[in-house]
Tab-separated table of C-alpha atoms in Angstrom:
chain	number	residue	atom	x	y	z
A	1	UNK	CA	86.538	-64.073	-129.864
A	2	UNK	CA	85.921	-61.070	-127.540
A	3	UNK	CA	82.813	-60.202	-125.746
A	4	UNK	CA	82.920	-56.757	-127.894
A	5	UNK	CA	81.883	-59.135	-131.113
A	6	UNK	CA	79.631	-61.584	-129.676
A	7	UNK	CA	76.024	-61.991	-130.707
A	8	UNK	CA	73.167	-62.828	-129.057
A	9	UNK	CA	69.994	-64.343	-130.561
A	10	UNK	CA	66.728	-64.144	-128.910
A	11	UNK	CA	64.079	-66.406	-129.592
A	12	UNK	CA	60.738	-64.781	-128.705
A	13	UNK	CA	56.487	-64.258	-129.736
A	14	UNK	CA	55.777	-62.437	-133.098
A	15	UNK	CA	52.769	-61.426	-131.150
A	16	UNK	CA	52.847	-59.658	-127.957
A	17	UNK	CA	50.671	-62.150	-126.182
A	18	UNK	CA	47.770	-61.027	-123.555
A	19	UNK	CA	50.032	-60.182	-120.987
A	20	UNK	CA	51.822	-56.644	-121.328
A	21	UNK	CA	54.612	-58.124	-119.408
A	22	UNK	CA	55.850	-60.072	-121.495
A	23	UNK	CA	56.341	-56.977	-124.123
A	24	UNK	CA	58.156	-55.302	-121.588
A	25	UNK	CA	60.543	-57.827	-120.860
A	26	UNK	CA	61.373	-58.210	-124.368
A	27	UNK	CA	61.741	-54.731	-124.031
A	28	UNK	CA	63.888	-54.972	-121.464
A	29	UNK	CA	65.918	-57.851	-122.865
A	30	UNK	CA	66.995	-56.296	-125.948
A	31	UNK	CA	68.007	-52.931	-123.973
A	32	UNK	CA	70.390	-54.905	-121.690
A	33	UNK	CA	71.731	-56.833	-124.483
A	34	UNK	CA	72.730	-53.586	-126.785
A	35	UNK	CA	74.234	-51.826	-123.181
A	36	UNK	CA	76.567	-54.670	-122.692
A	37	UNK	CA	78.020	-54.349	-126.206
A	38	UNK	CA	76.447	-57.188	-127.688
A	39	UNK	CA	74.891	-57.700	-131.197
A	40	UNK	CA	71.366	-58.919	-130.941
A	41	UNK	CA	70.733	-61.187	-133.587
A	42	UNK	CA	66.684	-62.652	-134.023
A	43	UNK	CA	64.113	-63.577	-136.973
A	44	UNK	CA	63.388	-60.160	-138.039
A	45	UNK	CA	60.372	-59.272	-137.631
A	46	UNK	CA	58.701	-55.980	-136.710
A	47	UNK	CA	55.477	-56.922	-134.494
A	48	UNK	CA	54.861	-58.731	-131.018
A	49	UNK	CA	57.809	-59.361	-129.101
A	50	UNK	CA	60.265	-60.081	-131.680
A	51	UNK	CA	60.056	-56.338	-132.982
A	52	UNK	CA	59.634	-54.913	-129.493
A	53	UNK	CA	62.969	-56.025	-128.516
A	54	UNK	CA	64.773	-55.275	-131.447
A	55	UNK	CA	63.693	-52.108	-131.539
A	56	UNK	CA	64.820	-51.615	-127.971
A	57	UNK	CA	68.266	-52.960	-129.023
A	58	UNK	CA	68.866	-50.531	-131.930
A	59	UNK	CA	67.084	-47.451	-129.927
A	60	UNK	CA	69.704	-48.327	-127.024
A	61	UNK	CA	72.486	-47.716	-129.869
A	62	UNK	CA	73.160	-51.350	-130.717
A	63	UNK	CA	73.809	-53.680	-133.665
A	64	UNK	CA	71.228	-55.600	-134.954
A	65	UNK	CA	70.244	-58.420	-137.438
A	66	UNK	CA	67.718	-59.764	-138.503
A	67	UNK	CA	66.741	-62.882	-140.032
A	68	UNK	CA	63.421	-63.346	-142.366
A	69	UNK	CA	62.743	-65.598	-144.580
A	70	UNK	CA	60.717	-63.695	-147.577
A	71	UNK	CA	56.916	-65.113	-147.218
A	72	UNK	CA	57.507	-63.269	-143.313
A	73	UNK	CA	58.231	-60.030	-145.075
A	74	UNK	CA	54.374	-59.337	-145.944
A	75	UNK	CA	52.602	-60.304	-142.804
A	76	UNK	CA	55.572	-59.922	-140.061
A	77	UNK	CA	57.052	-56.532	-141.895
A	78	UNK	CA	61.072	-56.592	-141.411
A	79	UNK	CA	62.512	-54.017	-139.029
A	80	UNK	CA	64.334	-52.139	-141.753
A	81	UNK	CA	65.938	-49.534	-140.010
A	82	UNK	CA	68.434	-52.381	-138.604
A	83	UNK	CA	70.492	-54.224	-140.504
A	84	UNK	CA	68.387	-57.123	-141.940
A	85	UNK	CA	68.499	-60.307	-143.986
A	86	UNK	CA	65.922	-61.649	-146.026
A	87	UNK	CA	66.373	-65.764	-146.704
A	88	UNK	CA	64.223	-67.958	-148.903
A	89	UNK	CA	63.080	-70.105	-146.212
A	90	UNK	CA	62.540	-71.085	-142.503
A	91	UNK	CA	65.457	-73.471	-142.596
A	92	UNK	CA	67.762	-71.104	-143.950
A	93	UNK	CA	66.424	-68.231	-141.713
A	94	UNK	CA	66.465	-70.695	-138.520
A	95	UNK	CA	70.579	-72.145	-139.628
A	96	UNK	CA	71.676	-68.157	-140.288
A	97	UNK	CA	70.494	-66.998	-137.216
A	98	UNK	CA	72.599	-70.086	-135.005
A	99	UNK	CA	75.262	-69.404	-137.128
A	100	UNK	CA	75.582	-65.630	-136.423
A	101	UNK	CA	74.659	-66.569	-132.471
A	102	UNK	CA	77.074	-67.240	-129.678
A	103	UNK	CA	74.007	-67.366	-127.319
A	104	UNK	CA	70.218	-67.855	-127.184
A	105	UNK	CA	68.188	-66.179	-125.002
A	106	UNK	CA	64.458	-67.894	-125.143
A	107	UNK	CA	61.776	-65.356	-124.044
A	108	UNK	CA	58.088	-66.398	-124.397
A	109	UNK	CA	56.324	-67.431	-127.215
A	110	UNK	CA	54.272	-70.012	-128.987
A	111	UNK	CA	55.024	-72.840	-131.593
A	112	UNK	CA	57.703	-70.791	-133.283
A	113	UNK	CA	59.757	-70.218	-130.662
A	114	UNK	CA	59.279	-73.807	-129.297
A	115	UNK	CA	60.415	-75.111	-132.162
A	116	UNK	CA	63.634	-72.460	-132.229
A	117	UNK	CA	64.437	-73.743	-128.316
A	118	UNK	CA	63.881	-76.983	-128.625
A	119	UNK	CA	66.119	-77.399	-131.787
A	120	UNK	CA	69.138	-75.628	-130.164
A	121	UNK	CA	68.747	-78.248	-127.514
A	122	UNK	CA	68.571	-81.111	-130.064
A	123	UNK	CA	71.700	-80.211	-131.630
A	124	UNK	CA	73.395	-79.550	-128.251
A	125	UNK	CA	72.068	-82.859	-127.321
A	126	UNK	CA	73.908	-84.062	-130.470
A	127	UNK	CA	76.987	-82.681	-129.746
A	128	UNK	CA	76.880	-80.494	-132.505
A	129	UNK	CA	77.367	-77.015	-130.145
A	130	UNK	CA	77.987	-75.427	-126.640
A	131	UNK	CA	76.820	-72.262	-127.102
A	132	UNK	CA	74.633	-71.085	-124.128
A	133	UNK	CA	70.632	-71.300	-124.006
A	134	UNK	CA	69.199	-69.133	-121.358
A	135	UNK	CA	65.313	-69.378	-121.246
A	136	UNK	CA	63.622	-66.223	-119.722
A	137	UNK	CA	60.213	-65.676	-118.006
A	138	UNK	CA	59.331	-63.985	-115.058
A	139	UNK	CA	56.622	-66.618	-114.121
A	140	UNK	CA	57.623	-69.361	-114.791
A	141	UNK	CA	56.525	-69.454	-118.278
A	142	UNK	CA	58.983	-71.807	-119.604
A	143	UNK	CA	58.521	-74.754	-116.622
A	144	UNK	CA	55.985	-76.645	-118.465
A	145	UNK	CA	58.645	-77.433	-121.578
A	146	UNK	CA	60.991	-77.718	-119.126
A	147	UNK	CA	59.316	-80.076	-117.369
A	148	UNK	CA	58.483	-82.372	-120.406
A	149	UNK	CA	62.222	-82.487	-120.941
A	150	UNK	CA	63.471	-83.439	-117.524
A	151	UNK	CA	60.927	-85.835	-117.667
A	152	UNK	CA	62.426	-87.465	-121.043
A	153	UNK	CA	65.392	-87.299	-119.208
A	154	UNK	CA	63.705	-89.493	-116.066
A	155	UNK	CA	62.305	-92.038	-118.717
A	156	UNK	CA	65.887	-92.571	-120.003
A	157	UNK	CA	65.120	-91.034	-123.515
A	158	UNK	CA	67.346	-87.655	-122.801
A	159	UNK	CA	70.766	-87.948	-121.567
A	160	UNK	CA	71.083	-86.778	-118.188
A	161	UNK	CA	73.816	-84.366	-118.698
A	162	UNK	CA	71.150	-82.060	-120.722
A	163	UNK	CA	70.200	-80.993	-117.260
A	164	UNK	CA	72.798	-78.923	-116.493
A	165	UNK	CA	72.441	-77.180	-119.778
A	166	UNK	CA	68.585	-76.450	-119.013
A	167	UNK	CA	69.506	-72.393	-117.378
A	168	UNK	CA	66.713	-70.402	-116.109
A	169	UNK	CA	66.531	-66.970	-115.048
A	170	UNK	CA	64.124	-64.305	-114.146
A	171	UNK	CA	65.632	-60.915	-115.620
A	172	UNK	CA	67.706	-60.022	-118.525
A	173	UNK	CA	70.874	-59.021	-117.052
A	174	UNK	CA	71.131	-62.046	-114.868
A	175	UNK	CA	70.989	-63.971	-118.153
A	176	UNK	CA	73.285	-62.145	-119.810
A	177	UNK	CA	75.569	-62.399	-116.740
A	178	UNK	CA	75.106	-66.476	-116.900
A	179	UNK	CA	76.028	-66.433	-120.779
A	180	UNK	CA	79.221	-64.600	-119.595
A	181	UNK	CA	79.570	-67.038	-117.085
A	182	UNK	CA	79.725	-69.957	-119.488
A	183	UNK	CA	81.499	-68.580	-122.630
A	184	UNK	CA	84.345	-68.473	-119.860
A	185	UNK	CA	83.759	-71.785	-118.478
A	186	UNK	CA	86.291	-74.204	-120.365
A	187	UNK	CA	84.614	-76.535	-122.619
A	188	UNK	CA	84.446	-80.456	-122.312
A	189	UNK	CA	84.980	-83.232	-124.714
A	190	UNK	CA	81.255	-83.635	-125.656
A	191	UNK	CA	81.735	-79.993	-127.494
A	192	UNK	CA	82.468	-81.205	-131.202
A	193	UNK	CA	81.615	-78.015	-133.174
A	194	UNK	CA	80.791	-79.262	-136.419
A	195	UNK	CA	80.716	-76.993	-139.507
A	196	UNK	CA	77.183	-76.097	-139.945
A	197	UNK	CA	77.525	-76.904	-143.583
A	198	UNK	CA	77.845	-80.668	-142.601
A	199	UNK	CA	74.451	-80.370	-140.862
């Protein structure tokens, strides 16, 4: 697969948080991802973060889908002027939007995108993917999770390996240039990519 048809999913706040910069890295994050020529792929929404960035993606001239399950539809509002999807559920929104993805950027949120972050990392934990997961702050905003992980990994409850899989960066391009980095990195034997239908 070339770069040209890669997608990128960002995981991210349906609200835009206290902090106005956090709305203008999502901003920012959805810009750089349309200027390299990637798709940007994320749950659909119109509001907070989520919508901020997608926006910025499609305004920037690039492809975009999104992913909404229908009870989102009312209270989130889809971004229809991009190419959207409407599912019948979280589970089907969530599995849609990793199978479209060849690499997660995480940019701050709350429960939701928890949930989204720490799932990819389950199944790579599992063995079930490879695909990149690049979480994105420019504070810091991500150290407390990844601090709970490291320290399952001290306790002996985490494989240790997971740390070299837990990538950090401060700014969008730099994440984008380490997702480059590792789609061309050659993959090892714990990469078993499963059919998602066998999930």
């Amino acid at each position: 697969m070339t770069d040209e048809f890669r997608s990128i999913c960002v995981f991210c706040g349906s609200s835009a948080g206290n902090h106005p910069k956090y709305l203008a890295l999502a901003k920012s994050t959805g810009k750089a991802i349309s200027q390299d020529g990637f798709r940007f792929v994320y749950g659909g929404g119109s509001f907070g973060l989520m919508g901020a960035s997608a926006r910025a993606a499609f305004e920037n001239g690039g492809k975009v889908l999104g992913i909404i399950p229908e009870f989102l539809v009312r209270s989130e509002g889809a971004f229809t002027e991009a190419e959207h999807r409407i599912v019948p559920n979280m589970h089907v929104r969530k599995m849609e939007m990793y199978q479209e993805s060849d690499a997660f950027i995480i940019l701050p949120g709350g429960i939701g995108t928890i949930e989204e972050a720490v799932e990819v990392l389950s199944w790579m934990r599992l063995q079930l993917h490879q695909k990149p997961v690049i979480f994105l702050s420019e504070d810091e905003y991500w150290e407390p999770l990844l601090g709970l992980i490291r320290h399952t990994i001290d306790i002996g409850f985490t494989p240790a390996w997971i740390k070299d899989d837990l990538l950090t960066t401060t700014s969008p391009s730099d994440a984008i240039e380490i997702i480059k980095k590792e789609w061309s990195a050659p993959k090892d034997k714990r990469s078993i990519w499963v059919d998602y239908d066998d999930i």
